[in-house]
């Protein structure tokens, strides 16, 4: 059986009175491509932000390779405000920062591309190598360990070559066309040597041809690096083509999950997407 | 990356040697009291402080307004620990010669000056740099104001000499000294900026959230940039003390921070060479070229209008506004002056010429 990579246990994220993610449980297994879909404002990006440490979930636990990685329960002011479910087992608090989670092996891209715009393509990728480099600020400044810098540069360059971006290495990231910026962002995430890659709407703003290419590209990335991929996506043809399992969120709640065909025929999903009001 | 030393490195090194030789010769042949040396000495010191500020504001994207405060700490630390033991009774005349009765050599004292400033920065950074939003400017500005009052406090007299001057500590005569110290410090900052850590700083400047997602610990790196920047501001303060030959807390007003900020903006936020060039220009203008604006001048019996004490400041204000309105990038933008770039440009030019020639011959 495939090993479990990521597991969300009853995750609730509440901002003030707004429950953006409501009691979400889901999992991603090794080597899997999983999609998280749902209408606008469903809470998909918020779920990503909980996994990557940008937000501390109000309640619930997230495990990575079976180890608890994030855990929280309503505390302080939130105790009164909390509208979600309570569970006894989340009594400890684990709240790592985003950089710690990246170090564990979860990399991500952003819905609205976040590159280091004034740096070159090469530098954008090279920065991902910083966190694991064996150096300190003195040895790095005084070039006492030139081999380490050399190694970082070689690894970054190798990755750019694998991603067919090597010819752009000295371009300023912010000046690249949109499609290439998306690809660079994925390359940069891969440079952190992740075990799990989170893609937030990788096909946003792409035409059908580009979307088709991206579809193949995502599968290639999964196979080449042997990683698991969790993606948020609105392009249904992309999702249906490559996602092995799909989770559907609506108003923060999980309304369906399963294979493409299972989800497609689910009446709740059709309702959510067509915006049918249950009262009507 | 080849091990071979490139042409540009050799030319750059030669330029530095030439510069020092030039300063050395000028000092031999010119009147040592010439304004030129005032500008070179003070300019070098300001260049160091401006570059240290740029490391923070330009390369890490942190806005700090504490430069004068850290310079004050550096200047005092240097002075307190280098006043010769036999002079202390006369310096600390109201405090029985103070409580310190030893002195250390100049170079260790300069380093200690930097460390003292860095230590205060470390303490300020601990709470402030954990906050997401930019409280650093307010915190550092407040710190600079408080520290200035604090150092004048009578109860600290045995150490700081209260509101009295500190003097009789070792100073320098030759312009070579501030050039060498500032030069080494700036070289270290440039090496830091070009290292893996410098890249991390720039990543934070460009996008904090993305930097974090790349595994960069925001707090650790911000604190590091802040502490290092303050270290060099402290060394700059010590150099300023040596240049002025006396130290008094009153002199380190926030106006000094604004002068340095102005230099950074004029030079180009994110350009080390810009900061250096702007420092010398700024000091040359304020100490020398624009001095005439402050003196009432008569041509025959006719008094030139506007020229009187304080007018220089008005002209400065106009220049600042002009820079901010029309020349926002500063002298250098975020580019650097480097021999490498010049060589590349020349190469391109030659190639272009060759291509033109070839196309002409082809026809
Ligand atoms: N930091 C925040 N503070 C308050 N409310 C928030 C915050 N972040 C998200 N929300 C709210 O949570 C809800 C879910 O937002 P989220 O961005 O996760 O949606 P999404 O599913 O990614 O939508 P889209 O498809 O438009 O990207 C929205 O109502 C949003 O306003
Ligand atoms: Mg979203």
PDB file of N, CA and C in Angstrom, chain A residues 21-27 35-37 42 246-258 268:
ATOM      1  N   UNK A  21     -12.379  27.375   6.307  1.00  0.00           N
ATOM      2  CA  UNK A  21     -12.265  25.931   6.099  1.00  0.00           C
ATOM      3  C   UNK A  21     -12.961  25.281   7.280  1.00  0.00           C
ATOM      4  N   UNK A  22     -13.863  24.335   6.985  1.00  0.00           N
ATOM      5  CA  UNK A  22     -14.713  23.803   8.033  1.00  0.00           C
ATOM      6  C   UNK A  22     -14.558  22.289   8.141  1.00  0.00           C
ATOM      7  N   UNK A  23     -13.830  21.852   9.154  1.00  0.00           N
ATOM      8  CA  UNK A  23     -13.744  20.433   9.471  1.00  0.00           C
ATOM      9  C   UNK A  23     -13.306  19.588   8.271  1.00  0.00           C
ATOM     10  N   UNK A  24     -12.195  20.012   7.675  1.00  0.00           N
ATOM     11  CA  UNK A  24     -11.716  19.345   6.466  1.00  0.00           C
ATOM     12  C   UNK A  24     -10.744  18.215   6.802  1.00  0.00           C
ATOM     13  N   UNK A  25     -11.071  17.021   6.325  1.00  0.00           N
ATOM     14  CA  UNK A  25     -10.138  15.901   6.457  1.00  0.00           C
ATOM     15  C   UNK A  25      -9.824  15.402   5.063  1.00  0.00           C
ATOM     16  N   UNK A  26      -8.560  15.217   4.782  1.00  0.00           N
ATOM     17  CA  UNK A  26      -8.186  14.679   3.474  1.00  0.00           C
ATOM     18  C   UNK A  26      -6.773  14.123   3.538  1.00  0.00           C
ATOM     19  N   UNK A  27      -6.402  13.376   2.521  1.00  0.00           N
ATOM     20  CA  UNK A  27      -5.034  12.860   2.527  1.00  0.00           C
ATOM     21  C   UNK A  27      -4.469  12.729   1.130  1.00  0.00           C
ATOM     22  N   UNK A  35      -6.360  16.457  -6.599  1.00  0.00           N
ATOM     23  CA  UNK A  35      -6.851  17.805  -6.879  1.00  0.00           C
ATOM     24  C   UNK A  35      -7.808  18.245  -5.785  1.00  0.00           C
ATOM     25  N   UNK A  36      -7.733  19.537  -5.480  1.00  0.00           N
ATOM     26  CA  UNK A  36      -8.672  20.149  -4.543  1.00  0.00           C
ATOM     27  C   UNK A  36      -9.437  21.182  -5.353  1.00  0.00           C
ATOM     28  N   UNK A  37     -10.731  20.950  -5.517  1.00  0.00           N
ATOM     29  CA  UNK A  37     -11.495  21.883  -6.352  1.00  0.00           C
ATOM     30  C   UNK A  37     -12.657  22.462  -5.556  1.00  0.00           C
ATOM     31  N   UNK A  42     -14.177  29.064  -1.793  1.00  0.00           N
ATOM     32  CA  UNK A  42     -14.543  27.840  -1.084  1.00  0.00           C
ATOM     33  C   UNK A  42     -13.598  27.540   0.078  1.00  0.00           C
ATOM     34  N   UNK A 246      -9.991  13.341  -6.233  1.00  0.00           N
ATOM     35  CA  UNK A 246     -10.413  14.739  -6.199  1.00  0.00           C
ATOM     36  C   UNK A 246     -11.175  14.997  -4.901  1.00  0.00           C
ATOM     37  N   UNK A 247     -10.870  16.127  -4.288  1.00  0.00           N
ATOM     38  CA  UNK A 247     -11.658  16.584  -3.133  1.00  0.00           C
ATOM     39  C   UNK A 247     -12.394  17.844  -3.550  1.00  0.00           C
ATOM     40  N   UNK A 248     -13.673  17.935  -3.190  1.00  0.00           N
ATOM     41  CA  UNK A 248     -14.455  19.108  -3.573  1.00  0.00           C
ATOM     42  C   UNK A 248     -14.865  19.881  -2.325  1.00  0.00           C
ATOM     43  N   UNK A 249     -14.510  21.134  -2.300  1.00  0.00           N
ATOM     44  CA  UNK A 249     -14.852  22.011  -1.181  1.00  0.00           C
ATOM     45  C   UNK A 249     -15.944  22.971  -1.606  1.00  0.00           C
ATOM     46  N   UNK A 250     -16.836  23.263  -0.692  1.00  0.00           N
ATOM     47  CA  UNK A 250     -17.816  24.330  -0.935  1.00  0.00           C
ATOM     48  C   UNK A 250     -18.089  25.004   0.401  1.00  0.00           C
ATOM     49  N   UNK A 251     -17.989  26.296   0.422  1.00  0.00           N
ATOM     50  CA  UNK A 251     -18.134  27.061   1.670  1.00  0.00           C
ATOM     51  C   UNK A 251     -17.316  26.450   2.802  1.00  0.00           C
ATOM     52  N   UNK A 252     -16.092  26.024   2.477  1.00  0.00           N
ATOM     53  CA  UNK A 252     -15.181  25.516   3.497  1.00  0.00           C
ATOM     54  C   UNK A 252     -15.398  24.074   3.870  1.00  0.00           C
ATOM     55  N   UNK A 253     -16.493  23.499   3.404  1.00  0.00           N
ATOM     56  CA  UNK A 253     -16.813  22.118   3.788  1.00  0.00           C
ATOM     57  C   UNK A 253     -16.525  21.161   2.649  1.00  0.00           C
ATOM     58  N   UNK A 254     -16.064  19.978   3.008  1.00  0.00           N
ATOM     59  CA  UNK A 254     -15.836  18.939   2.009  1.00  0.00           C
ATOM     60  C   UNK A 254     -17.194  18.381   1.605  1.00  0.00           C
ATOM     61  N   UNK A 255     -17.543  18.491   0.300  1.00  0.00           N
ATOM     62  CA  UNK A 255     -18.856  17.982  -0.097  1.00  0.00           C
ATOM     63  C   UNK A 255     -18.759  16.682  -0.878  1.00  0.00           C
ATOM     64  N   UNK A 256     -17.572  16.378  -1.390  1.00  0.00           N
ATOM     65  CA  UNK A 256     -17.424  15.117  -2.108  1.00  0.00           C
ATOM     66  C   UNK A 256     -15.959  14.783  -2.238  1.00  0.00           C
ATOM     67  N   UNK A 257     -15.664  13.502  -2.445  1.00  0.00           N
ATOM     68  CA  UNK A 257     -14.296  13.117  -2.748  1.00  0.00           C
ATOM     69  C   UNK A 257     -14.325  11.785  -3.455  1.00  0.00           C
ATOM     70  N   UNK A 258     -13.282  11.515  -4.247  1.00  0.00           N
ATOM     71  CA  UNK A 258     -13.228  10.255  -4.969  1.00  0.00           C
ATOM     72  C   UNK A 258     -12.559  10.433  -6.310  1.00  0.00           C
ATOM     73  N   UNK A 268     -24.325  16.868  -5.325  1.00  0.00           N
ATOM     74  CA  UNK A 268     -23.885  18.000  -4.501  1.00  0.00           C
ATOM     75  C   UNK A 268     -22.867  18.852  -5.250  1.00  0.00           C
TER      76      UNK A 268
END
